[in-house]
Tab-separated table of C-alpha atoms in Angstrom:
chain	number	residue	atom	x	y	z
A	526	MET	CA	-88.532	61.658	180.929
A	527	ASP	CA	-88.344	60.090	177.482
A	528	ARG	CA	-85.146	60.733	175.555
A	529	THR	CA	-86.837	62.164	172.512
A	530	ILE	CA	-85.402	64.783	170.176
A	531	GLU	CA	-87.871	67.374	171.505
A	532	ASN	CA	-86.881	66.695	175.129
A	533	ARG	CA	-83.201	66.921	174.275
A	534	GLN	CA	-83.678	70.264	172.542
A	535	GLU	CA	-85.695	71.542	175.503
A	536	TYR	CA	-82.930	70.385	177.864
A	537	LYS	CA	-80.290	72.155	175.765
A	538	GLU	CA	-82.321	75.354	175.755
A	539	LEU	CA	-82.782	75.232	179.555
A	540	GLN	CA	-79.061	74.568	179.975
A	541	ARG	CA	-78.191	77.641	177.862
A	542	ARG	CA	-80.693	79.739	179.829
A	543	VAL	CA	-79.216	78.625	183.164
A	544	LYS	CA	-75.692	79.428	181.957
A	545	ARG	CA	-76.820	82.901	180.855
A	546	GLU	CA	-78.463	83.540	184.234
A	547	VAL	CA	-75.372	82.312	186.105
A	548	SER	CA	-73.188	84.524	183.913
A	549	LYS	CA	-75.453	87.531	184.587
A	550	ALA	CA	-75.442	86.863	188.346
A	551	LYS	CA	-71.672	86.469	188.334
A	552	GLN	CA	-71.231	89.689	186.343
A	553	LYS	CA	-73.596	91.534	188.698
A	554	ALA	CA	-71.626	90.277	191.716
A	555	TYR	CA	-68.360	91.404	190.121
A	556	ASP	CA	-69.831	94.828	189.270
A	557	GLU	CA	-70.987	95.268	192.876
A	558	LEU	CA	-67.568	94.129	194.116
A	559	TYR	CA	-65.671	96.603	191.924
A	560	THR	CA	-68.061	99.409	192.888
A	561	ARG	CA	-67.512	98.632	196.573
A	562	LEU	CA	-63.729	98.422	196.106
A	563	ASP	CA	-63.761	101.994	194.805
A	564	THR	CA	-65.011	103.262	198.185
A	565	ARG	CA	-63.218	103.885	201.466
A	566	GLU	CA	-65.180	101.067	203.145
A	567	GLY	CA	-64.106	98.597	200.465
A	568	GLU	CA	-60.356	99.165	200.772
A	569	LYS	CA	-59.912	96.266	203.204
A	570	ASP	CA	-61.732	93.994	200.760
A	571	LEU	CA	-59.304	95.152	198.072
A	572	TYR	CA	-56.228	93.880	199.904
A	573	ARG	CA	-58.075	90.715	200.946
A	574	LEU	CA	-58.913	90.076	197.283
A	575	ALA	CA	-55.262	90.609	196.310
A	576	ARG	CA	-54.082	88.102	198.930
A	577	GLN	CA	-56.696	85.557	197.865
A	578	ARG	CA	-55.740	85.805	194.191
A	579	ASP	CA	-52.068	85.494	195.114
A	580	ARG	CA	-52.841	82.295	197.075
A	581	ASP	CA	-54.953	80.916	194.224
A	582	GLY	CA	-52.002	81.310	191.885
A	583	LYS	CA	-49.711	79.113	193.979
A	584	ASP	CA	-49.421	75.388	193.343
A	585	VAL	CA	-48.608	74.465	196.948
A	586	GLN	CA	-50.153	76.358	199.856
A	587	GLN	CA	-48.493	74.379	202.640
A	588	VAL	CA	-45.683	71.850	202.853
A	589	ARG	CA	-47.071	68.563	204.176
A	590	VAL	CA	-44.148	66.135	204.125
A	591	ILE	CA	-40.880	66.541	206.053
A	592	LYS	CA	-37.719	64.511	206.621
A	593	ASP	CA	-36.625	62.625	209.723
A	594	ARG	CA	-33.192	62.853	211.373
A	595	ASP	CA	-31.698	60.501	208.772
A	596	GLY	CA	-33.072	62.416	205.783
A	597	ARG	CA	-35.881	59.976	204.971
A	598	VAL	CA	-39.120	61.550	203.740
A	599	LEU	CA	-42.053	61.025	206.113
A	600	THR	CA	-45.520	60.716	204.610
A	601	SER	CA	-47.818	59.330	207.318
A	602	GLU	CA	-49.569	61.920	209.486
A	603	GLU	CA	-48.568	60.179	212.719
A	604	ASN	CA	-44.860	60.134	211.824
A	605	ILE	CA	-44.929	63.758	210.627
A	606	GLN	CA	-46.547	64.945	213.872
A	607	ARG	CA	-44.105	62.899	215.938
A	608	ARG	CA	-41.130	64.424	214.066
A	609	TRP	CA	-42.400	67.987	214.505
A	610	LYS	CA	-42.846	67.402	218.224
A	611	GLU	CA	-39.390	65.804	218.499
A	612	TYR	CA	-37.720	68.723	216.690
A	613	PHE	CA	-39.351	71.551	218.636
A	614	GLU	CA	-39.213	69.764	221.996
A	615	GLU	CA	-35.459	69.451	221.556
A	616	LEU	CA	-35.093	73.001	220.199
A	617	MET	CA	-37.049	74.670	222.995
A	618	ASN	CA	-35.588	72.738	225.921
A	619	GLU	CA	-31.874	72.640	225.122
A	620	GLU	CA	-29.723	75.024	227.162
A	621	ASN	CA	-26.171	76.106	226.326
A	622	GLU	CA	-23.396	75.745	228.875
A	623	ARG	CA	-22.907	78.799	231.077
A	624	GLU	CA	-21.327	79.978	234.289
A	625	LYS	CA	-23.533	80.001	237.348
A	626	ARG	CA	-23.891	83.464	238.825
A	627	VAL	CA	-22.462	83.788	242.302
A	628	GLU	CA	-23.324	87.433	242.792
A	629	GLY	CA	-26.834	88.347	243.801
A	630	VAL	CA	-28.945	91.304	242.821
A	631	ASN	CA	-31.233	93.367	245.015
A	632	SER	CA	-34.917	93.044	244.217
A	633	VAL	CA	-37.037	96.182	243.922
A	634	GLU	CA	-39.937	95.852	246.334
A	635	GLN	CA	-42.358	98.648	245.566
A	636	LYS	CA	-46.067	99.207	245.235
A	637	VAL	CA	-47.370	98.408	241.765
A	638	ASP	CA	-50.337	100.352	240.406
A	639	LYS	CA	-53.402	98.487	239.246
A	640	ILE	CA	-54.016	98.117	235.528
A	641	ARG	CA	-56.403	100.892	234.528
A	642	LYS	CA	-59.367	100.586	232.185
A	643	ASP	CA	-57.971	103.218	229.834
A	644	GLU	CA	-54.795	101.115	229.456
A	645	VAL	CA	-56.881	98.069	228.501
A	646	ARG	CA	-58.995	100.197	226.151
A	647	LYS	CA	-55.886	101.570	224.444
A	648	ALA	CA	-54.354	98.080	224.118
A	649	LEU	CA	-57.552	96.690	222.556
A	650	LYS	CA	-57.689	99.574	220.099
A	651	ARG	CA	-54.101	98.947	219.003
A	652	MET	CA	-54.667	95.221	218.408
A	653	LYS	CA	-55.194	94.387	214.732
A	654	SER	CA	-58.243	92.471	213.583
A	655	GLY	CA	-58.115	89.360	211.441
A	656	LYS	CA	-55.225	87.767	213.335
A	657	ALA	CA	-54.857	84.109	214.295
A	658	VAL	CA	-56.569	82.987	217.505
A	659	GLY	CA	-54.932	81.275	220.460
A	660	PRO	CA	-55.839	77.940	222.088
A	661	ASP	CA	-59.100	79.471	223.395
A	662	ASP	CA	-60.291	80.198	219.801
A	663	ILE	CA	-61.492	83.683	220.824
A	664	PRO	CA	-60.535	86.297	218.182
A	665	VAL	CA	-59.764	89.875	219.168
A	666	GLU	CA	-62.878	90.999	217.244
A	667	VAL	CA	-65.038	89.471	220.004
A	668	TRP	CA	-63.455	91.670	222.669
A	669	LYS	CA	-63.758	94.739	220.451
A	670	CYS	CA	-67.449	94.067	219.795
A	671	LEU	CA	-68.174	93.726	223.520
A	672	GLY	CA	-67.000	97.307	224.077
A	673	GLU	CA	-66.924	98.557	227.669
A	674	ALA	CA	-68.104	95.213	229.036
A	675	ALA	CA	-64.925	93.634	227.667
A	676	VAL	CA	-62.770	96.458	229.046
A	677	GLU	CA	-64.215	96.046	232.542
A	678	PHE	CA	-63.934	92.243	232.461
A	679	LEU	CA	-60.344	92.213	231.171
A	680	ALA	CA	-59.187	94.937	233.567
A	681	SER	CA	-60.681	92.980	236.481
A	682	LEU	CA	-59.116	89.712	235.272
A	683	PHE	CA	-55.668	91.242	234.739
A	684	ASN	CA	-55.703	92.852	238.169
A	685	ARG	CA	-56.669	89.553	239.812
A	686	VAL	CA	-53.703	87.906	238.087
A	687	LEU	CA	-51.421	90.777	239.101
A	688	GLU	CA	-52.596	90.646	242.706
A	689	SER	CA	-52.432	86.857	243.111
A	690	GLU	CA	-49.332	86.432	240.889
A	691	ARG	CA	-50.909	83.244	239.520
A	692	MET	CA	-51.623	82.562	235.858
A	693	PRO	CA	-54.700	80.693	234.580
A	694	GLU	CA	-53.632	77.271	233.319
A	695	GLU	CA	-55.044	78.041	229.850
A	696	TRP	CA	-52.518	80.874	229.512
A	697	ARG	CA	-49.651	78.412	229.841
A	698	ARG	CA	-50.617	76.636	226.615
A	699	SER	CA	-49.630	77.892	223.191
A	700	VAL	CA	-49.834	76.779	219.570
A	701	LEU	CA	-46.688	76.933	217.457
A	702	VAL	CA	-47.033	77.172	213.664
A	703	PRO	CA	-43.813	76.436	211.708
A	704	ILE	CA	-43.206	78.900	208.860
A	705	PHE	CA	-40.848	77.927	206.038
A	706	ARG	CA	-38.328	80.607	205.004
A	707	ILE	CA	-36.826	81.187	201.531
A	708	ARG	CA	-32.944	84.639	202.687
A	709	TYR	CA	-16.824	104.256	206.008
A	710	ARG	CA	-15.340	106.122	203.385
A	711	ASP	CA	-13.836	109.286	205.123
A	712	ASP	CA	-10.130	109.746	204.353
A	713	GLN	CA	-10.261	106.420	202.471
A	714	ARG	CA	-9.560	104.486	205.674
A	715	GLU	CA	-10.466	100.867	206.201
A	716	LEU	CA	-13.461	99.966	208.314
A	717	HIS	CA	-13.573	96.435	209.738
A	718	CYS	CA	-17.016	95.025	210.544
A	719	VAL	CA	-18.028	91.728	212.140
A	720	PHE	CA	-21.682	90.720	211.849
A	721	VAL	CA	-22.341	88.526	214.886
A	722	ASP	CA	-24.957	85.784	214.659
A	723	LEU	CA	-26.338	84.168	217.824
A	724	GLU	CA	-27.467	80.546	217.616
A	725	LYS	CA	-31.205	80.214	218.338
A	726	ALA	CA	-31.057	83.482	220.285
A	727	TYR	CA	-34.678	83.603	221.550
A	728	ASP	CA	-34.823	79.863	222.193
A	729	ARG	CA	-31.632	79.694	224.267
A	730	VAL	CA	-32.147	82.495	226.821
A	731	PRO	CA	-31.726	80.847	230.258
A	732	ARG	CA	-34.694	81.629	232.482
A	733	GLU	CA	-32.423	82.357	235.489
A	734	GLU	CA	-30.577	84.977	233.422
A	735	LEU	CA	-33.903	86.517	232.445
A	736	TRP	CA	-34.972	86.963	236.085
A	737	TYR	CA	-31.519	88.318	236.983
A	738	CYS	CA	-31.540	90.865	234.143
A	739	MET	CA	-35.059	92.027	234.984
A	740	ARG	CA	-34.048	92.678	238.589
A	741	LYS	CA	-30.762	94.303	237.506
A	742	SER	CA	-32.776	96.633	235.247
A	743	GLY	CA	-34.845	97.792	238.225
A	744	VAL	CA	-38.101	95.995	237.373
A	745	ALA	CA	-40.427	95.810	240.368
A	746	GLU	CA	-40.286	92.390	242.050
A	747	LYS	CA	-44.033	91.926	241.662
A	748	TYR	CA	-43.703	92.174	237.876
A	749	VAL	CA	-40.783	89.730	237.986
A	750	ARG	CA	-42.933	87.219	239.866
A	751	VAL	CA	-45.845	87.714	237.431
A	752	VAL	CA	-43.562	87.044	234.438
A	753	GLN	CA	-42.134	84.020	236.260
A	754	GLY	CA	-45.701	82.788	236.660
A	755	MET	CA	-46.233	83.173	232.900
A	756	TYR	CA	-43.230	80.937	232.198
A	757	GLU	CA	-43.880	78.347	234.896
A	758	ARG	CA	-45.187	74.996	233.566
A	759	SER	CA	-45.574	76.430	230.054
A	760	ARG	CA	-46.540	73.941	227.348
A	761	THR	CA	-47.068	74.109	223.594
A	762	VAL	CA	-48.209	72.094	220.585
A	763	VAL	CA	-47.046	72.288	216.971
A	764	LYS	CA	-49.770	72.968	214.405
A	765	CYS	CA	-48.689	71.549	211.035
A	766	ALA	CA	-50.345	70.621	207.743
A	767	VAL	CA	-51.442	67.205	209.044
A	768	GLY	CA	-52.852	68.337	212.409
A	769	GLN	CA	-51.533	69.081	215.894
A	770	THR	CA	-48.855	67.251	217.813
A	771	GLU	CA	-49.095	66.190	221.435
A	772	GLU	CA	-48.270	68.774	224.088
A	773	PHE	CA	-44.738	69.112	225.421
A	774	LYS	CA	-43.022	71.271	228.042
A	775	VAL	CA	-41.051	74.420	227.200
A	776	GLU	CA	-38.431	75.072	229.881
A	777	VAL	CA	-35.812	77.206	228.081
A	778	GLY	CA	-35.982	80.436	226.107
A	779	LEU	CA	-38.587	83.131	225.569
A	780	HIS	CA	-42.189	82.527	224.565
A	781	GLN	CA	-42.743	82.356	220.809
A	782	GLY	CA	-45.144	84.986	219.461
A	783	SER	CA	-45.509	86.834	222.768
A	784	ALA	CA	-45.672	90.638	222.552
A	785	LEU	CA	-43.528	90.763	225.707
A	786	SER	CA	-40.674	88.591	224.358
A	787	PRO	CA	-38.879	91.246	222.218
A	788	PHE	CA	-38.826	93.626	225.196
A	789	LEU	CA	-37.490	90.926	227.536
A	790	PHE	CA	-34.838	89.900	224.992
A	791	ALA	CA	-33.689	93.512	224.576
A	792	MET	CA	-33.448	93.804	228.365
A	793	VAL	CA	-31.336	90.633	228.575
A	794	MET	CA	-29.001	91.744	225.769
A	795	ASP	CA	-28.688	95.197	227.303
A	796	GLN	CA	-27.484	93.741	230.605
A	797	LEU	CA	-25.260	90.985	229.162
A	798	SER	CA	-23.448	93.397	226.830
A	799	GLU	CA	-23.132	96.261	229.314
A	800	GLU	CA	-19.417	95.696	229.917
A	801	VAL	CA	-18.360	95.193	226.283
A	802	ARG	CA	-20.491	97.347	224.005
A	803	GLN	CA	-19.256	100.674	222.711
A	804	GLU	CA	-21.194	103.683	221.532
A	805	SER	CA	-22.545	103.883	217.983
A	806	PRO	CA	-21.261	103.451	215.308
A	807	TRP	CA	-18.618	101.099	216.747
A	808	THR	CA	-21.312	98.814	218.145
A	809	MET	CA	-24.776	98.541	216.600
A	810	MET	CA	-27.484	96.307	218.053
A	811	PHE	CA	-31.014	95.584	216.935
A	812	ALA	CA	-32.463	92.625	218.863
A	813	ASP	CA	-30.044	89.762	218.102
A	814	ASP	CA	-28.456	91.503	215.074
A	815	ILE	CA	-25.081	92.752	216.316
A	816	VAL	CA	-22.398	94.607	214.335
A	817	ILE	CA	-18.947	95.274	215.816
A	818	CYS	CA	-16.827	97.865	213.972
A	819	SER	CA	-13.276	99.153	214.268
A	820	GLU	CA	-10.633	100.916	212.172
A	821	SER	CA	-8.192	98.017	212.616
A	822	ARG	CA	-8.523	94.265	212.114
A	823	GLU	CA	-6.698	93.508	215.377
A	824	GLN	CA	-9.068	95.698	217.377
A	825	VAL	CA	-12.241	94.228	215.867
A	826	GLU	CA	-10.878	90.713	216.519
A	827	GLU	CA	-10.201	91.627	220.147
A	828	ASN	CA	-13.683	93.144	220.523
A	829	LEU	CA	-15.268	90.031	218.992
A	830	GLU	CA	-13.556	87.807	221.559
A	831	ARG	CA	-14.747	90.062	224.394
A	832	TRP	CA	-18.323	89.821	223.078
A	833	ARG	CA	-18.070	86.046	222.726
A	834	PHE	CA	-16.859	85.643	226.308
A	835	ALA	CA	-19.507	88.000	227.731
A	836	LEU	CA	-22.377	86.242	225.931
A	837	GLU	CA	-21.308	82.598	226.149
A	838	ARG	CA	-20.555	82.700	229.856
A	839	ARG	CA	-24.245	83.581	230.346
A	840	GLY	CA	-25.773	80.908	228.120
A	841	MET	CA	-25.869	82.586	224.688
A	842	LYS	CA	-23.763	81.154	221.859
A	843	VAL	CA	-22.046	82.906	218.941
A	844	SER	CA	-22.473	80.938	215.704
A	845	ARG	CA	-19.084	80.144	214.171
A	846	SER	CA	-20.594	79.313	210.779
A	847	LYS	CA	-22.916	82.323	210.392
A	848	THR	CA	-20.834	85.108	211.948
A	849	GLU	CA	-19.177	86.995	209.065
A	850	TYR	CA	-16.416	89.575	208.608
A	851	MET	CA	-16.240	92.372	206.037
A	852	CYS	CA	-13.584	95.011	205.386
A	853	VAL	CA	-14.883	98.233	203.820
A	854	ASN	CA	-12.461	100.065	201.491
A	855	GLU	CA	-10.008	97.195	201.856
A	856	ARG	CA	-6.343	97.589	201.000
A	857	GLU	CA	-4.067	94.727	200.025
A	858	GLY	CA	-3.159	92.258	202.738
A	859	SER	CA	-5.674	93.319	205.386
A	860	GLY	CA	-5.922	89.687	206.564
A	861	THR	CA	-8.771	87.848	208.239
A	862	VAL	CA	-10.409	87.739	211.668
A	863	ARG	CA	-10.284	84.677	213.926
A	864	LEU	CA	-12.601	83.558	216.698
A	865	GLN	CA	-10.984	81.159	219.169
A	866	GLY	CA	-8.472	80.172	216.495
A	867	GLU	CA	-11.162	79.557	213.871
A	868	GLU	CA	-11.224	81.819	210.817
A	869	VAL	CA	-14.380	83.918	210.468
A	870	LYS	CA	-15.902	83.813	206.986
A	871	LYS	CA	-14.936	86.909	204.984
A	872	VAL	CA	-17.599	88.382	202.677
A	873	GLN	CA	-17.854	91.204	200.139
A	874	GLU	CA	-21.446	92.026	201.029
A	875	PHE	CA	-23.828	91.431	203.922
A	876	LYS	CA	-27.573	91.805	204.342
A	877	TYR	CA	-28.155	93.710	207.586
A	878	LEU	CA	-31.697	94.663	208.610
A	879	GLU	CA	-32.895	93.927	205.047
A	880	SER	CA	-30.322	96.316	203.506
A	881	THR	CA	-27.256	95.131	201.581
A	882	VAL	CA	-23.913	96.541	202.762
A	883	GLN	CA	-21.062	96.249	200.214
A	884	SER	CA	-17.356	96.235	201.012
A	885	ASN	CA	-16.600	98.800	198.273
A	886	GLY	CA	-19.072	101.290	199.755
A	887	GLU	CA	-21.295	101.165	196.665
A	888	CYS	CA	-25.059	100.587	196.701
A	889	GLY	CA	-25.665	99.025	193.274
A	890	LYS	CA	-26.654	95.620	194.649
A	891	GLU	CA	-29.010	97.200	197.170
A	892	VAL	CA	-30.768	99.068	194.339
A	893	LYS	CA	-31.127	95.832	192.345
A	894	LYS	CA	-32.588	94.108	195.410
A	895	ARG	CA	-35.040	96.978	195.892
A	896	VAL	CA	-36.152	96.561	192.277
A	897	GLN	CA	-36.566	92.815	192.840
A	898	ALA	CA	-38.532	93.476	196.041
A	899	GLY	CA	-40.807	95.792	194.050
A	900	TRP	CA	-41.474	93.110	191.427
A	901	ASN	CA	-42.159	90.548	194.163
A	902	GLY	CA	-44.716	92.901	195.694
A	903	TRP	CA	-46.224	93.622	192.280
A	904	ARG	CA	-46.713	89.909	191.564
A	905	LYS	CA	-48.488	89.437	194.891
A	906	VAL	CA	-51.107	92.074	194.039
A	907	SER	CA	-51.110	91.595	190.258
A	908	GLY	CA	-54.539	89.975	190.548
A	909	VAL	CA	-55.846	93.439	191.462
A	910	LEU	CA	-53.423	95.637	189.503
A	911	CYS	CA	-54.109	93.814	186.222
A	912	GLU	CA	-57.899	93.666	186.681
A	913	ARG	CA	-59.328	95.938	183.960
A	914	LYS	CA	-62.509	96.775	185.875
A	915	ILE	CA	-60.687	98.281	188.857
A	916	SER	CA	-60.122	102.023	188.489
A	917	ALA	CA	-56.652	103.489	187.911
A	918	ARG	CA	-56.976	105.496	191.143
A	919	ILE	CA	-57.446	102.346	193.229
A	920	LYS	CA	-54.641	100.587	191.370
A	921	GLY	CA	-52.376	103.537	192.127
A	922	LYS	CA	-53.212	103.341	195.815
A	923	VAL	CA	-52.483	99.598	195.959
A	924	TYR	CA	-49.249	100.193	194.065
A	925	ARG	CA	-48.102	102.940	196.456
A	926	THR	CA	-48.856	100.970	199.627
A	927	VAL	CA	-47.530	97.557	198.521
A	928	VAL	CA	-45.059	97.874	195.648
A	929	ARG	CA	-43.489	101.287	196.123
A	930	ALA	CA	-43.170	100.777	199.884
A	931	ALA	CA	-41.041	97.688	199.170
A	932	MET	CA	-38.903	99.569	196.637
A	933	LEU	CA	-38.278	102.545	198.932
A	934	TYR	CA	-37.387	100.494	202.032
A	935	GLY	CA	-34.129	101.812	203.506
A	936	LEU	CA	-33.285	104.059	200.529
A	937	GLU	CA	-33.333	107.184	202.718
A	938	THR	CA	-29.902	106.098	203.998
A	939	VAL	CA	-28.492	105.266	200.544
A	940	SER	CA	-26.520	107.710	198.389
A	941	LEU	CA	-28.111	107.101	194.986
A	942	ARG	CA	-26.464	108.072	191.731
A	943	LYS	CA	-28.409	109.257	188.683
A	944	ARG	CA	-27.971	105.888	186.978
A	945	GLN	CA	-29.344	103.995	189.995
A	946	GLU	CA	-32.278	106.377	190.397
A	947	SER	CA	-33.054	105.888	186.709
A	948	GLU	CA	-32.926	102.103	187.196
A	949	LEU	CA	-35.605	102.348	189.885
A	950	GLU	CA	-37.834	104.637	187.814
A	951	VAL	CA	-37.590	102.430	184.701
A	952	ALA	CA	-38.761	99.428	186.738
A	953	GLU	CA	-41.585	101.467	188.267
A	954	LEU	CA	-42.883	102.685	184.907
A	955	LYS	CA	-42.806	99.152	183.539
A	956	MET	CA	-45.003	97.992	186.450
A	957	LEU	CA	-47.400	100.924	185.997
A	958	ARG	CA	-47.748	100.201	182.262
A	959	PHE	CA	-48.551	96.557	183.001
A	960	SER	CA	-51.132	97.668	185.580
A	961	LEU	CA	-52.838	100.138	183.229
A	962	GLY	CA	-52.748	97.790	180.237
A	963	VAL	CA	-50.525	99.937	178.006
A	964	THR	CA	-47.153	99.359	176.347
A	965	ARG	CA	-44.359	101.557	175.020
A	966	LEU	CA	-45.764	101.013	171.516
A	967	ASP	CA	-48.830	103.033	172.562
A	968	ARG	CA	-46.478	106.045	172.848
A	969	ILE	CA	-48.112	107.382	176.013
A	970	ARG	CA	-45.996	109.880	177.944
A	971	ASN	CA	-44.643	108.877	181.351
A	972	GLU	CA	-46.230	111.948	182.967
A	973	TYR	CA	-49.661	110.843	181.749
A	974	ILE	CA	-49.154	107.322	183.126
A	975	ARG	CA	-48.117	108.710	186.521
A	976	GLY	CA	-51.007	111.172	186.548
A	977	THR	CA	-53.555	108.487	185.676
A	978	ALA	CA	-52.370	106.272	188.549
A	979	HIS	CA	-51.830	109.246	190.915
A	980	VAL	CA	-48.203	108.177	191.448
A	981	GLY	CA	-45.453	110.818	191.748
A	982	ARG	CA	-41.851	110.482	190.611
A	983	LEU	CA	-39.943	107.905	192.630
A	984	GLY	CA	-36.817	110.081	192.812
A	985	ASP	CA	-38.809	112.844	194.512
A	986	LYS	CA	-40.128	110.356	197.074
A	987	VAL	CA	-36.585	109.173	197.830
A	988	ARG	CA	-35.491	112.768	198.468
A	989	GLU	CA	-38.532	113.362	200.697
A	990	ALA	CA	-37.697	110.241	202.707
A	991	ARG	CA	-34.069	111.371	203.011
A	992	LEU	CA	-35.099	114.778	204.384
A	993	ARG	CA	-37.557	113.121	206.772
A	994	TRP	CA	-34.796	110.817	208.024
A	995	PHE	CA	-32.420	113.783	208.408
A	996	GLY	CA	-35.008	115.585	210.533
A	997	HIS	CA	-35.493	112.461	212.636
A	998	VAL	CA	-31.740	112.218	213.305
A	999	GLN	CA	-31.523	115.944	214.095
A	1000	ARG	CA	-34.354	115.703	216.627
A	1001	ARG	CA	-32.621	112.789	218.363
A	1002	GLU	CA	-29.524	114.924	218.841
């Protein structure tokens, strides 16, 4: 085509027309998206859109480079993969020193029922869609789509494994993805608490102790042999930003990511601590989070030593650097706690099960952390909450399920004062104003803002949660 003035003008006109059509198509797609998001079927798309916009706003999605043992930064893919393999191979095959058991335990030989189809059907129904696949690259959605054919096939396969006590070789392989992490007032008496940290708890469970504890707990021998088959010759690879490492053996610890591992770990801890644990509240355990409490420093120190001996003689190890001591309502000169002659770090606050415990019995720092958690949640879904074309009703629903849930976490057990409750509500109203595109200068009443977003008062929700928790505790008793 000749580059004449007429041709150039025609080209410019066509370019403007194409841009208008693209803009119209884009606007139509957005209109359809927002219309769909305002329906029950589109709610999943809403949260997917929020996650996508949160990812788009981050500069770095995945860390590619790592350091070697000497602190040098590795940049080549081969060296990075080799270092990941070296780290995890060492981590997942190192066993702590322990006493060998001399006493035996009787195995429970009993008939084991076959796995029923309704059990498989229920398990499939409970599995969430959209999760990462295993080495076979078969997502759970495939099994759900196959319906009864999948139920029959899986039930038959599981029963063959149960009967033969032999695992398919593919089940022994796993893919490991490294994830980077960011972290008593009655009568005015002292309460001494030690927060025990176990080094690499899941990765250091000796397999022999696992079999012993299963048998001691009365697990049928056939199930013990099936679990042993799951752990025999197990291998894994590390999936990192630059690809996958070579396979390596895993001979110590529990399987990473297995739905069975938390149950097995709880069983092991239950048996290993049987002789030393006390009833609540003097001993509190949740997986590997252990709290030992006493009204005297000497007693809590003695109990800590008993726990250390009971755990370390069986292959677990108490971390000297991460185990911490706190005295609630401390008086002058209460002293410190020692573990094998080494002073345990004394702290004024501790984060236990995502809640901050303070030595003065107050909850101000926990409230501030709940506010911060709310803002973190708000930023993650701000791509949806600040989108003008999404209705206030949908924004309110996203806010309640993501932001408010983070702010309310654990507050049913906290004694809030008026000032702290007000601090939470001020933060909430600020987030709602941002979401609805209004400011304090608009002089819109708080009740109207809450009504528009269909969000009730936060203080009322805290009281509801407290009553619900009280009923839960009463039913347990």
